[in-house]
PDB file of N, CA and C in Angstrom:
ATOM      1  N   MET N 108      89.817 103.308  81.588  1.00  0.00           N
ATOM      2  CA  MET N 108      90.762 102.279  81.201  1.00  0.00           C
ATOM      3  C   MET N 108      90.392 100.926  81.803  1.00  0.00           C
ATOM      4  N   VAL N 109      89.808 100.956  82.963  1.00  0.00           N
ATOM      5  CA  VAL N 109      89.392  99.696  83.597  1.00  0.00           C
ATOM      6  C   VAL N 109      88.295  99.037  82.762  1.00  0.00           C
ATOM      7  N   ILE N 110      87.375  99.828  82.270  1.00  0.00           N
ATOM      8  CA  ILE N 110      86.293  99.290  81.437  1.00  0.00           C
ATOM      9  C   ILE N 110      86.860  98.724  80.144  1.00  0.00           C
ATOM     10  N   VAL N 111      87.838  99.397  79.564  1.00  0.00           N
ATOM     11  CA  VAL N 111      88.478  98.897  78.338  1.00  0.00           C
ATOM     12  C   VAL N 111      89.171  97.564  78.621  1.00  0.00           C
ATOM     13  N   ALA N 112      89.854  97.470  79.747  1.00  0.00           N
ATOM     14  CA  ALA N 112      90.541  96.220  80.097  1.00  0.00           C
ATOM     15  C   ALA N 112      89.549  95.077  80.281  1.00  0.00           C
ATOM     16  N   ILE N 113      88.438  95.347  80.952  1.00  0.00           N
ATOM     17  CA  ILE N 113      87.426  94.300  81.168  1.00  0.00           C
ATOM     18  C   ILE N 113      86.788  93.901  79.842  1.00  0.00           C
ATOM     19  N   ALA N 114      86.495  94.884  78.987  1.00  0.00           N
ATOM     20  CA  ALA N 114      85.913  94.577  77.673  1.00  0.00           C
ATOM     21  C   ALA N 114      86.876  93.740  76.848  1.00  0.00           C
ATOM     22  N   THR N 115      88.158  94.049  76.937  1.00  0.00           N
ATOM     23  CA  THR N 115      89.163  93.287  76.190  1.00  0.00           C
ATOM     24  C   THR N 115      89.217  91.850  76.674  1.00  0.00           C
ATOM     25  N   TRP N 116      89.026  91.649  77.972  1.00  0.00           N
ATOM     26  CA  TRP N 116      88.998  90.285  78.527  1.00  0.00           C
ATOM     27  C   TRP N 116      87.945  89.447  77.807  1.00  0.00           C
ATOM     28  N   PHE N 117      86.749  90.026  77.651  1.00  0.00           N
ATOM     29  CA  PHE N 117      85.652  89.284  77.043  1.00  0.00           C
ATOM     30  C   PHE N 117      85.778  89.187  75.525  1.00  0.00           C
ATOM     31  N   MET N 118      86.484  90.111  74.911  1.00  0.00           N
ATOM     32  CA  MET N 118      86.615  90.114  73.449  1.00  0.00           C
ATOM     33  C   MET N 118      87.727  89.183  72.969  1.00  0.00           C
ATOM     34  N   THR N 119      88.551  88.679  73.863  1.00  0.00           N
ATOM     35  CA  THR N 119      89.651  87.799  73.483  1.00  0.00           C
ATOM     36  C   THR N 119      89.432  86.418  74.096  1.00  0.00           C
ATOM     37  N   PRO N 120      88.748  85.539  73.374  1.00  0.00           N
ATOM     38  CA  PRO N 120      88.471  84.212  73.933  1.00  0.00           C
ATOM     39  C   PRO N 120      89.725  83.354  74.077  1.00  0.00           C
ATOM     40  N   ASP N 121      90.729  83.626  73.248  1.00  0.00           N
ATOM     41  CA  ASP N 121      91.964  82.858  73.333  1.00  0.00           C
ATOM     42  C   ASP N 121      92.903  83.524  74.337  1.00  0.00           C
ATOM     43  N   GLY N 122      93.900  82.806  74.732  1.00  0.00           N
ATOM     44  CA  GLY N 122      94.897  83.376  75.627  1.00  0.00           C
ATOM     45  C   GLY N 122      94.830  82.762  77.007  1.00  0.00           C
ATOM     46  N   ASP N 123      95.913  82.937  77.704  1.00  0.00           N
ATOM     47  CA  ASP N 123      96.043  82.400  79.050  1.00  0.00           C
ATOM     48  C   ASP N 123      95.165  83.195  80.013  1.00  0.00           C
ATOM     49  N   PRO N 124      94.208  82.551  80.689  1.00  0.00           N
ATOM     50  CA  PRO N 124      93.328  83.275  81.619  1.00  0.00           C
ATOM     51  C   PRO N 124      94.093  83.956  82.760  1.00  0.00           C
ATOM     52  N   LEU N 125      95.185  83.346  83.206  1.00  0.00           N
ATOM     53  CA  LEU N 125      95.978  83.944  84.269  1.00  0.00           C
ATOM     54  C   LEU N 125      96.595  85.269  83.800  1.00  0.00           C
ATOM     55  N   ARG N 126      97.128  85.266  82.593  1.00  0.00           N
ATOM     56  CA  ARG N 126      97.736  86.479  82.035  1.00  0.00           C
ATOM     57  C   ARG N 126      96.681  87.561  81.835  1.00  0.00           C
ATOM     58  N   LYS N 127      95.529  87.164  81.299  1.00  0.00           N
ATOM     59  CA  LYS N 127      94.456  88.139  81.092  1.00  0.00           C
ATOM     60  C   LYS N 127      93.965  88.701  82.417  1.00  0.00           C
ATOM     61  N   GLY N 128      93.842  87.856  83.416  1.00  0.00           N
ATOM     62  CA  GLY N 128      93.414  88.312  84.733  1.00  0.00           C
ATOM     63  C   GLY N 128      94.418  89.263  85.374  1.00  0.00           C
ATOM     64  N   LEU N 129      95.693  88.960  85.203  1.00  0.00           N
ATOM     65  CA  LEU N 129      96.734  89.824  85.727  1.00  0.00           C
ATOM     66  C   LEU N 129      96.679  91.201  85.070  1.00  0.00           C
ATOM     67  N   LEU N 130      96.494  91.225  83.754  1.00  0.00           N
ATOM     68  CA  LEU N 130      96.406  92.509  83.052  1.00  0.00           C
ATOM     69  C   LEU N 130      95.186  93.320  83.480  1.00  0.00           C
ATOM     70  N   VAL N 131      94.052  92.666  83.621  1.00  0.00           N
ATOM     71  CA  VAL N 131      92.847  93.374  84.080  1.00  0.00           C
ATOM     72  C   VAL N 131      93.052  93.874  85.510  1.00  0.00           C
ATOM     73  N   GLY N 132      93.643  93.043  86.354  1.00  0.00           N
ATOM     74  CA  GLY N 132      93.894  93.447  87.736  1.00  0.00           C
ATOM     75  C   GLY N 132      94.835  94.639  87.832  1.00  0.00           C
ATOM     76  N   LEU N 133      95.899  94.624  87.042  1.00  0.00           N
ATOM     77  CA  LEU N 133      96.833  95.755  87.051  1.00  0.00           C
ATOM     78  C   LEU N 133      96.176  97.025  86.532  1.00  0.00           C
ATOM     79  N   CYS N 134      95.379  96.902  85.481  1.00  0.00           N
ATOM     80  CA  CYS N 134      94.658  98.069  84.957  1.00  0.00           C
ATOM     81  C   CYS N 134      93.667  98.595  85.995  1.00  0.00           C
ATOM     82  N   ALA N 135      93.007  97.708  86.695  1.00  0.00           N
ATOM     83  CA  ALA N 135      92.051  98.125  87.725  1.00  0.00           C
ATOM     84  C   ALA N 135      92.772  98.843  88.865  1.00  0.00           C
ATOM     85  N   LEU N 136      93.900  98.303  89.313  1.00  0.00           N
ATOM     86  CA  LEU N 136      94.665  98.970  90.362  1.00  0.00           C
ATOM     87  C   LEU N 136      95.117 100.356  89.914  1.00  0.00           C
ATOM     88  N   TRP N 137      95.619 100.451  88.701  1.00  0.00           N
ATOM     89  CA  TRP N 137      96.071 101.729  88.173  1.00  0.00           C
ATOM     90  C   TRP N 137      94.907 102.718  88.090  1.00  0.00           C
ATOM     91  N   GLY N 138      93.758 102.265  87.600  1.00  0.00           N
ATOM     92  CA  GLY N 138      92.600 103.137  87.467  1.00  0.00           C
ATOM     93  C   GLY N 138      92.087 103.627  88.812  1.00  0.00           C
ATOM     94  N   VAL N 139      92.047 102.748  89.805  1.00  0.00           N
ATOM     95  CA  VAL N 139      91.591 103.137  91.141  1.00  0.00           C
ATOM     96  C   VAL N 139      92.585 104.115  91.762  1.00  0.00           C
ATOM     97  N   ARG N 140      93.875 103.858  91.596  1.00  0.00           N
ATOM     98  CA  ARG N 140      94.892 104.759  92.145  1.00  0.00           C
ATOM     99  C   ARG N 140      94.801 106.134  91.501  1.00  0.00           C
ATOM    100  N   LEU N 141      94.699 106.180  90.180  1.00  0.00           N
ATOM    101  CA  LEU N 141      94.623 107.452  89.478  1.00  0.00           C
ATOM    102  C   LEU N 141      93.344 108.201  89.833  1.00  0.00           C
ATOM    103  N   GLY N 142      92.228 107.501  89.872  1.00  0.00           N
ATOM    104  CA  GLY N 142      90.965 108.138  90.241  1.00  0.00           C
ATOM    105  C   GLY N 142      90.990 108.683  91.661  1.00  0.00           C
ATOM    106  N   GLY N 143      91.570 107.928  92.573  1.00  0.00           N
ATOM    107  CA  GLY N 143      91.689 108.394  93.956  1.00  0.00           C
ATOM    108  C   GLY N 143      92.565 109.623  94.067  1.00  0.00           C
ATOM    109  N   TYR N 144      93.668 109.631  93.328  1.00  0.00           N
ATOM    110  CA  TYR N 144      94.556 110.792  93.350  1.00  0.00           C
ATOM    111  C   TYR N 144      93.857 112.024  92.780  1.00  0.00           C
ATOM    112  N   MET N 145      93.150 111.845  91.677  1.00  0.00           N
ATOM    113  CA  MET N 145      92.455 112.983  91.069  1.00  0.00           C
ATOM    114  C   MET N 145      91.364 113.513  91.991  1.00  0.00           C
ATOM    115  N   LEU N 146      90.643 112.637  92.661  1.00  0.00           N
ATOM    116  CA  LEU N 146      89.621 113.066  93.619  1.00  0.00           C
ATOM    117  C   LEU N 146      90.251 113.818  94.793  1.00  0.00           C
ATOM    118  N   TRP N 147      91.345 113.280  95.331  1.00  0.00           N
ATOM    119  CA  TRP N 147      92.040 113.944  96.431  1.00  0.00           C
ATOM    120  C   TRP N 147      92.538 115.323  96.005  1.00  0.00           C
ATOM    121  N   ARG N 148      93.138 115.398  94.824  1.00  0.00           N
ATOM    122  CA  ARG N 148      93.677 116.677  94.352  1.00  0.00           C
ATOM    123  C   ARG N 148      92.556 117.692  94.147  1.00  0.00           C
ATOM    124  N   TRP N 149      91.440 117.272  93.570  1.00  0.00           N
ATOM    125  CA  TRP N 149      90.315 118.178  93.353  1.00  0.00           C
ATOM    126  C   TRP N 149      89.758 118.663  94.686  1.00  0.00           C
ATOM    127  N   ALA N 150      89.628 117.758  95.658  1.00  0.00           N
ATOM    128  CA  ALA N 150      89.087 118.140  96.960  1.00  0.00           C
ATOM    129  C   ALA N 150      90.036 119.078  97.702  1.00  0.00           C
ATOM    130  N   ASP N 151      91.337 118.894  97.514  1.00  0.00           N
ATOM    131  CA  ASP N 151      92.332 119.686  98.224  1.00  0.00           C
ATOM    132  C   ASP N 151      92.608 121.029  97.544  1.00  0.00           C
ATOM    133  N   HIS N 152      92.663 121.044  96.217  1.00  0.00           N
ATOM    134  CA  HIS N 152      93.071 122.238  95.478  1.00  0.00           C
ATOM    135  C   HIS N 152      91.960 122.879  94.660  1.00  0.00           C
ATOM    136  N   GLY N 153      90.844 122.223  94.515  1.00  0.00           N
ATOM    137  CA  GLY N 153      89.774 122.752  93.675  1.00  0.00           C
ATOM    138  C   GLY N 153      90.056 122.460  92.201  1.00  0.00           C
ATOM    139  N   PRO N 154      89.264 123.048  91.327  1.00  0.00           N
ATOM    140  CA  PRO N 154      89.448 122.796  89.899  1.00  0.00           C
ATOM    141  C   PRO N 154      90.837 123.259  89.425  1.00  0.00           C
ATOM    142  N   ASP N 155      91.358 122.576  88.450  1.00  0.00           N
ATOM    143  CA  ASP N 155      92.668 122.900  87.885  1.00  0.00           C
ATOM    144  C   ASP N 155      92.618 124.275  87.219  1.00  0.00           C
ATOM    145  N   ARG N 156      93.614 125.102  87.493  1.00  0.00           N
ATOM    146  CA  ARG N 156      93.618 126.458  86.941  1.00  0.00           C
ATOM    147  C   ARG N 156      93.706 126.453  85.423  1.00  0.00           C
ATOM    148  N   ARG N 157      94.358 125.455  84.848  1.00  0.00           N
ATOM    149  CA  ARG N 157      94.443 125.376  83.386  1.00  0.00           C
ATOM    150  C   ARG N 157      93.073 125.105  82.784  1.00  0.00           C
ATOM    151  N   TYR N 158      92.295 124.252  83.435  1.00  0.00           N
ATOM    152  CA  TYR N 158      90.941 123.964  82.965  1.00  0.00           C
ATOM    153  C   TYR N 158      90.075 125.205  83.066  1.00  0.00           C
ATOM    154  N   LYS N 159      90.185 125.926  84.172  1.00  0.00           N
ATOM    155  CA  LYS N 159      89.397 127.152  84.341  1.00  0.00           C
ATOM    156  C   LYS N 159      89.776 128.181  83.276  1.00  0.00           C
ATOM    157  N   SER N 160      91.062 128.255  82.935  1.00  0.00           N
ATOM    158  CA  SER N 160      91.511 129.187  81.898  1.00  0.00           C
ATOM    159  C   SER N 160      90.929 128.812  80.538  1.00  0.00           C
ATOM    160  N   LEU N 161      90.973 127.527  80.204  1.00  0.00           N
ATOM    161  CA  LEU N 161      90.402 127.065  78.933  1.00  0.00           C
ATOM    162  C   LEU N 161      88.901 127.317  78.880  1.00  0.00           C
ATOM    163  N   LEU N 162      88.225 127.073  79.994  1.00  0.00           N
ATOM    164  CA  LEU N 162      86.792 127.293  80.058  1.00  0.00           C
ATOM    165  C   LEU N 162      86.465 128.771  79.888  1.00  0.00           C
ATOM    166  N   GLY N 163      87.261 129.639  80.517  1.00  0.00           N
ATOM    167  CA  GLY N 163      87.050 131.075  80.377  1.00  0.00           C
ATOM    168  C   GLY N 163      87.235 131.545  78.951  1.00  0.00           C
ATOM    169  N   ARG N 164      88.257 131.021  78.261  1.00  0.00           N
ATOM    170  CA  ARG N 164      88.474 131.394  76.856  1.00  0.00           C
ATOM    171  C   ARG N 164      87.347 130.890  75.968  1.00  0.00           C
ATOM    172  N   ALA N 165      86.856 129.695  76.237  1.00  0.00           N
ATOM    173  CA  ALA N 165      85.765 129.145  75.431  1.00  0.00           C
ATOM    174  C   ALA N 165      84.497 129.955  75.633  1.00  0.00           C
ATOM    175  N   GLU N 166      84.217 130.348  76.863  1.00  0.00           N
ATOM    176  CA  GLU N 166      83.028 131.167  77.127  1.00  0.00           C
ATOM    177  C   GLU N 166      83.154 132.539  76.476  1.00  0.00           C
ATOM    178  N   ALA N 167      84.341 133.134  76.498  1.00  0.00           N
ATOM    179  CA  ALA N 167      84.559 134.433  75.866  1.00  0.00           C
ATOM    180  C   ALA N 167      84.387 134.323  74.346  1.00  0.00           C
ATOM    181  N   LYS N 168      84.847 133.225  73.785  1.00  0.00           N
ATOM    182  CA  LYS N 168      84.736 133.016  72.334  1.00  0.00           C
ATOM    183  C   LYS N 168      83.263 132.869  71.929  1.00  0.00           C
ATOM    184  N   GLN N 169      82.477 132.194  72.748  1.00  0.00           N
ATOM    185  CA  GLN N 169      81.055 132.046  72.450  1.00  0.00           C
ATOM    186  C   GLN N 169      80.334 133.379  72.536  1.00  0.00           C
ATOM    187  N   GLY N 170      80.784 134.223  73.446  1.00  0.00           N
ATOM    188  CA  GLY N 170      80.169 135.531  73.590  1.00  0.00           C
ATOM    189  C   GLY N 170      80.431 136.428  72.391  1.00  0.00           C
ATOM    190  N   LEU N 171      81.529 136.201  71.673  1.00  0.00           N
ATOM    191  CA  LEU N 171      81.875 136.999  70.499  1.00  0.00           C
ATOM    192  C   LEU N 171      81.097 136.577  69.271  1.00  0.00           C
ATOM    193  N   SER N 172      80.655 135.332  69.213  1.00  0.00           N
ATOM    194  CA  SER N 172      79.976 134.821  68.022  1.00  0.00           C
ATOM    195  C   SER N 172      78.581 135.338  67.909  1.00  0.00           C
TER     196      SER N 172
END
């Protein structure tokens, strides 16, 4: 999302630079916070059990084909 926000900054030549900067800054803060939380959760709890379940079903399905 941070990359999308930065790309949008450059793709919109019109508009208030302060407003655009604020939006990019807020998106960057949100992205860093979310990424940090996901890294902490992965390090503390390991892979998500739902993801492991989906991966197991996909591998079983490939084995049947």
